[in-house]
XYZ file of C-alpha atoms in Angstrom:
295
model
C -181.080 -100.830 174.655
C -183.497 -100.874 177.607
C -185.568 -97.934 178.805
C -183.279 -97.664 181.825
C -180.229 -97.430 179.562
C -181.905 -94.706 177.503
C -182.102 -92.533 180.615
C -178.353 -92.689 181.190
C -176.473 -89.718 179.838
C -173.135 -90.361 181.559
C -170.902 -93.361 182.133
C -168.273 -93.693 184.854
C -166.754 -97.124 185.319
C -164.055 -98.823 187.384
C -162.719 -101.931 185.681
C -160.523 -104.942 186.386
C -157.962 -106.139 183.833
C -156.268 -109.550 183.841
C -153.069 -110.253 181.922
C -152.807 -113.135 179.444
C -149.140 -112.486 178.781
C -146.945 -115.300 177.470
C -144.338 -114.248 180.036
C -144.897 -116.117 183.305
C -143.952 -113.118 185.448
C -146.944 -111.171 184.086
C -149.500 -113.979 183.678
C -152.583 -113.499 185.849
C -151.547 -110.060 187.095
C -154.389 -107.577 187.510
C -154.877 -103.859 187.012
C -157.688 -101.618 188.261
C -158.576 -98.408 186.449
C -161.228 -95.770 185.750
C -162.801 -95.042 182.373
C -165.683 -93.295 180.654
C -165.337 -95.543 177.611
C -164.369 -99.171 178.385
C -164.320 -100.291 174.743
C -161.761 -97.641 173.854
C -159.810 -98.068 177.092
C -158.979 -101.762 176.665
C -157.589 -101.008 173.195
C -155.355 -98.312 174.672
C -154.020 -100.684 177.329
C -153.179 -103.339 174.755
C -151.499 -100.865 172.400
C -149.237 -99.506 175.159
C -148.436 -96.264 176.963
C -147.522 -94.463 173.726
C -151.144 -94.868 172.624
C -152.869 -93.843 175.858
C -152.396 -97.002 177.907
C -151.127 -96.958 181.499
C -147.443 -97.405 182.344
C -148.184 -100.397 184.569
C -149.914 -102.310 181.770
C -147.639 -101.398 178.877
C -145.968 -104.458 177.282
C -147.400 -106.783 179.937
C -150.434 -108.028 178.029
C -152.469 -108.883 176.166
C -155.014 -107.760 178.728
C -158.654 -108.678 179.101
C -161.151 -106.364 180.764
C -162.979 -109.021 182.754
C -165.444 -106.897 184.735
C -166.487 -103.314 185.336
C -168.431 -101.555 188.093
C -170.520 -98.609 186.899
C -173.548 -96.550 187.912
C -171.521 -93.988 189.863
C -173.178 -90.561 190.138
C -170.064 -88.702 188.997
C -166.402 -89.162 188.132
C -165.216 -88.194 191.629
C -167.224 -91.008 193.193
C -165.839 -93.502 190.668
C -162.249 -92.330 191.179
C -162.623 -92.699 194.946
C -163.853 -96.256 194.417
C -160.938 -96.982 192.076
C -158.386 -95.692 194.600
C -159.791 -97.775 197.472
C -159.964 -100.931 195.336
C -156.330 -100.440 194.333
C -155.109 -99.778 197.876
C -157.405 -101.374 200.481
C -154.740 -101.224 203.196
C -154.598 -97.410 202.891
C -158.305 -96.698 202.516
C -159.860 -95.614 205.809
C -163.002 -97.512 204.798
C -161.215 -100.817 204.160
C -158.139 -100.898 206.382
C -160.365 -102.040 209.256
C -160.548 -105.409 207.458
C -157.095 -106.982 207.988
C -157.964 -109.927 205.721
C -157.863 -107.546 202.730
C -154.270 -106.433 203.280
C -152.655 -109.177 201.230
C -153.326 -111.999 198.823
C -153.708 -115.476 200.322
C -151.018 -118.055 199.389
C -153.162 -120.111 196.993
C -155.261 -117.183 195.783
C -154.932 -115.785 192.264
C -154.659 -112.034 191.736
C -158.142 -112.074 190.232
C -159.601 -113.912 193.242
C -157.921 -111.458 195.598
C -159.282 -108.397 193.790
C -162.730 -109.968 193.568
C -162.645 -110.555 197.332
C -161.804 -106.892 197.910
C -164.637 -105.826 195.602
C -167.116 -108.067 197.431
C -166.290 -106.322 200.698
C -166.398 -102.844 199.148
C -169.902 -103.320 197.764
C -171.096 -104.002 201.311
C -169.195 -101.120 202.909
C -170.395 -97.529 203.220
C -170.653 -95.240 201.374
C -170.521 -97.543 198.335
C -173.240 -99.878 199.631
C -175.767 -97.060 199.124
C -174.882 -96.319 195.510
C -176.980 -97.827 192.677
C -173.992 -99.684 191.274
C -173.976 -102.232 188.471
C -171.430 -105.047 188.426
C -170.994 -106.133 184.829
C -169.076 -109.227 183.768
C -167.323 -108.742 180.430
C -165.549 -112.110 180.108
C -167.588 -115.283 180.633
C -164.506 -117.305 181.636
C -164.043 -115.140 184.735
C -167.674 -114.845 185.786
C -168.301 -116.227 189.279
C -170.814 -116.007 192.107
C -170.411 -113.695 195.069
C -169.924 -115.321 198.459
C -173.306 -115.615 200.190
C -171.975 -113.626 203.165
C -170.819 -110.783 200.918
C -173.444 -110.637 198.199
C -174.064 -107.122 196.848
C -177.039 -105.213 198.309
C -180.361 -105.984 196.648
C -180.595 -102.628 194.884
C -177.387 -103.343 192.944
C -177.558 -105.156 189.611
C -175.379 -107.977 188.290
C -175.107 -108.084 184.497
C -172.993 -109.721 181.819
C -172.066 -108.831 178.259
C -170.452 -105.887 176.535
C -171.085 -102.286 177.529
C -173.246 -100.400 175.028
C -172.580 -96.686 175.461
C -175.176 -94.167 174.386
C -173.928 -92.108 171.460
C -173.467 -88.410 172.159
C -175.784 -86.185 170.175
C -176.176 -82.480 169.757
C -179.076 -80.973 171.621
C -181.081 -80.164 168.487
C -180.924 -83.803 167.406
C -181.729 -85.329 170.776
C -184.753 -87.540 171.176
C -187.723 -85.470 172.285
C -188.538 -86.046 175.923
C -192.187 -86.325 177.036
C -193.465 -83.070 178.443
C -194.286 -83.295 182.132
C -197.316 -81.549 183.615
C -196.116 -79.612 186.629
C -198.061 -78.109 189.506
C -196.981 -74.649 190.743
C -196.399 -75.897 194.294
C -194.834 -78.919 195.987
C -197.268 -81.771 196.664
C -195.531 -82.544 199.963
C -194.931 -79.171 201.646
C -197.557 -77.239 199.628
C -195.114 -74.342 199.134
C -194.339 -72.743 195.737
C -191.344 -74.047 193.791
C -189.409 -70.948 192.781
C -186.208 -72.302 191.231
C -187.771 -74.980 189.035
C -184.603 -75.938 187.127
C -182.726 -76.649 190.307
C -185.352 -77.675 192.851
C -188.209 -79.380 191.012
C -188.495 -83.121 190.549
C -191.267 -85.498 189.527
C -192.133 -89.168 189.116
C -190.862 -91.630 186.495
C -194.438 -92.590 185.707
C -195.450 -90.339 182.792
C -199.089 -90.517 183.896
C -198.273 -89.257 187.389
C -198.425 -85.503 188.061
C -196.183 -85.498 191.132
C -194.404 -82.162 191.605
C -191.971 -81.791 194.507
C -189.009 -79.943 195.854
C -186.086 -82.342 195.471
C -185.362 -82.011 199.210
C -188.981 -82.764 200.123
C -189.071 -85.958 198.064
C -185.715 -87.116 199.454
C -186.908 -86.536 203.024
C -190.193 -88.318 202.287
C -188.406 -91.417 200.984
C -186.002 -91.464 203.922
C -188.766 -91.045 206.510
C -190.774 -93.969 205.112
C -188.021 -96.476 205.949
C -186.613 -96.600 209.480
C -183.348 -98.052 208.144
C -182.853 -94.946 206.005
C -183.170 -92.400 208.788
C -180.008 -90.442 209.442
C -178.988 -90.492 205.789
C -179.179 -87.549 203.394
C -179.661 -89.339 200.090
C -182.263 -92.114 199.642
C -181.641 -95.277 197.663
C -185.233 -95.788 196.610
C -188.804 -95.218 197.708
C -192.415 -95.088 196.579
C -193.981 -92.118 194.822
C -196.299 -90.366 197.323
C -199.000 -90.051 194.620
C -198.995 -93.159 192.413
C -196.872 -95.429 194.665
C -194.506 -96.368 191.829
C -191.239 -97.658 193.288
C -188.477 -95.243 192.318
C -184.693 -95.454 192.384
C -183.236 -92.092 193.364
C -180.536 -92.241 190.701
C -183.193 -92.859 188.012
C -185.102 -89.768 189.154
C -182.005 -87.601 188.875
C -181.025 -89.026 185.502
C -184.508 -88.292 184.158
C -184.366 -84.778 185.611
C -181.053 -84.111 183.850
C -182.346 -85.624 180.623
C -185.460 -83.443 180.627
C -183.330 -80.366 181.229
C -181.193 -81.311 178.227
C -177.970 -81.158 180.208
C -175.000 -81.979 178.015
C -172.122 -83.601 179.822
C -168.824 -83.357 177.986
C -166.857 -86.570 177.765
C -164.121 -86.614 180.384
C -160.612 -87.946 179.876
C -159.722 -91.328 181.325
C -157.789 -90.781 184.512
C -156.269 -94.030 185.632
C -152.576 -93.269 185.452
C -150.396 -94.376 188.358
C -151.195 -92.344 191.479
C -148.441 -91.825 194.029
C -150.650 -89.969 196.516
C -150.831 -91.930 199.781
C -153.751 -89.966 201.200
C -157.235 -91.431 201.088
C -159.984 -89.557 199.288
C -163.264 -89.675 201.119
C -166.798 -89.096 199.913
C -168.170 -85.940 201.448
C -170.587 -86.268 204.355
C -173.831 -84.387 204.698
C -172.495 -82.432 207.679
C -169.843 -80.890 205.440
C -172.257 -79.791 202.734
C -172.883 -76.081 202.488
C -175.949 -76.485 200.298
C -177.922 -79.643 201.054
C -180.030 -79.276 197.917
C -176.944 -79.438 195.697
C -175.672 -82.461 197.643
C -178.933 -84.398 197.301
C -179.128 -83.692 193.572
C -175.445 -84.509 192.965
C -176.157 -88.234 192.949
């Protein structure tokens, strides 16, 4: 497992299933769902609804989990993505693209869902998330259209998902101790609530100490394209100039604090709610510091 994977303490994924049923009416059909454990989830789908699978997939397989999108900051963000991918004609973010409303005559269900995904990855707010598109079945792996390639900060991977095993706090791997300054290097003011407000650099040799808001504003101000946003995608450390992904900074912060995140139940049962679920905007946030650190 890579160093980046070691920093990840939570997994939220939205996956695409394809049916390999012997019955022609089910062959090639697709299903989109959310999971915190893809290896367990595909087994549930193939065993049926009595064993945790979804009603829509029960007795219509066998199913293959061909790809999964992960790297979401929390389960709410992933569930919003799942809902929009399932129902592009109802999503306020996607219904502006009439070409996504229905499958083309000669298009397979997989090709149609892949086309929707390609558009989603280039549409706000998802185009700002540090998402990872992971191919799980080599037979389905294909290139993105050059006009709808994922943003450069997103990763394309292939192979099985290796989830980090949950451990009790006393058995967790010891994290390197950071050397903190008493005040923020950017605003030069004291950092009072260190657990909530303090953040540093990924470079263990760097002594950067900042308010989380100050570092976010610094990264946003250094790139004219980022101005007007509340949460940066990436930026350079103001001390050592190491390029930093915002999500990696937050994951390291949580890891150093020893935050234990309980495994959440899979929640991809059929949803009859016709209302769209939108990601909150900065204007609606009561506490900007909590919003910036939520990703």
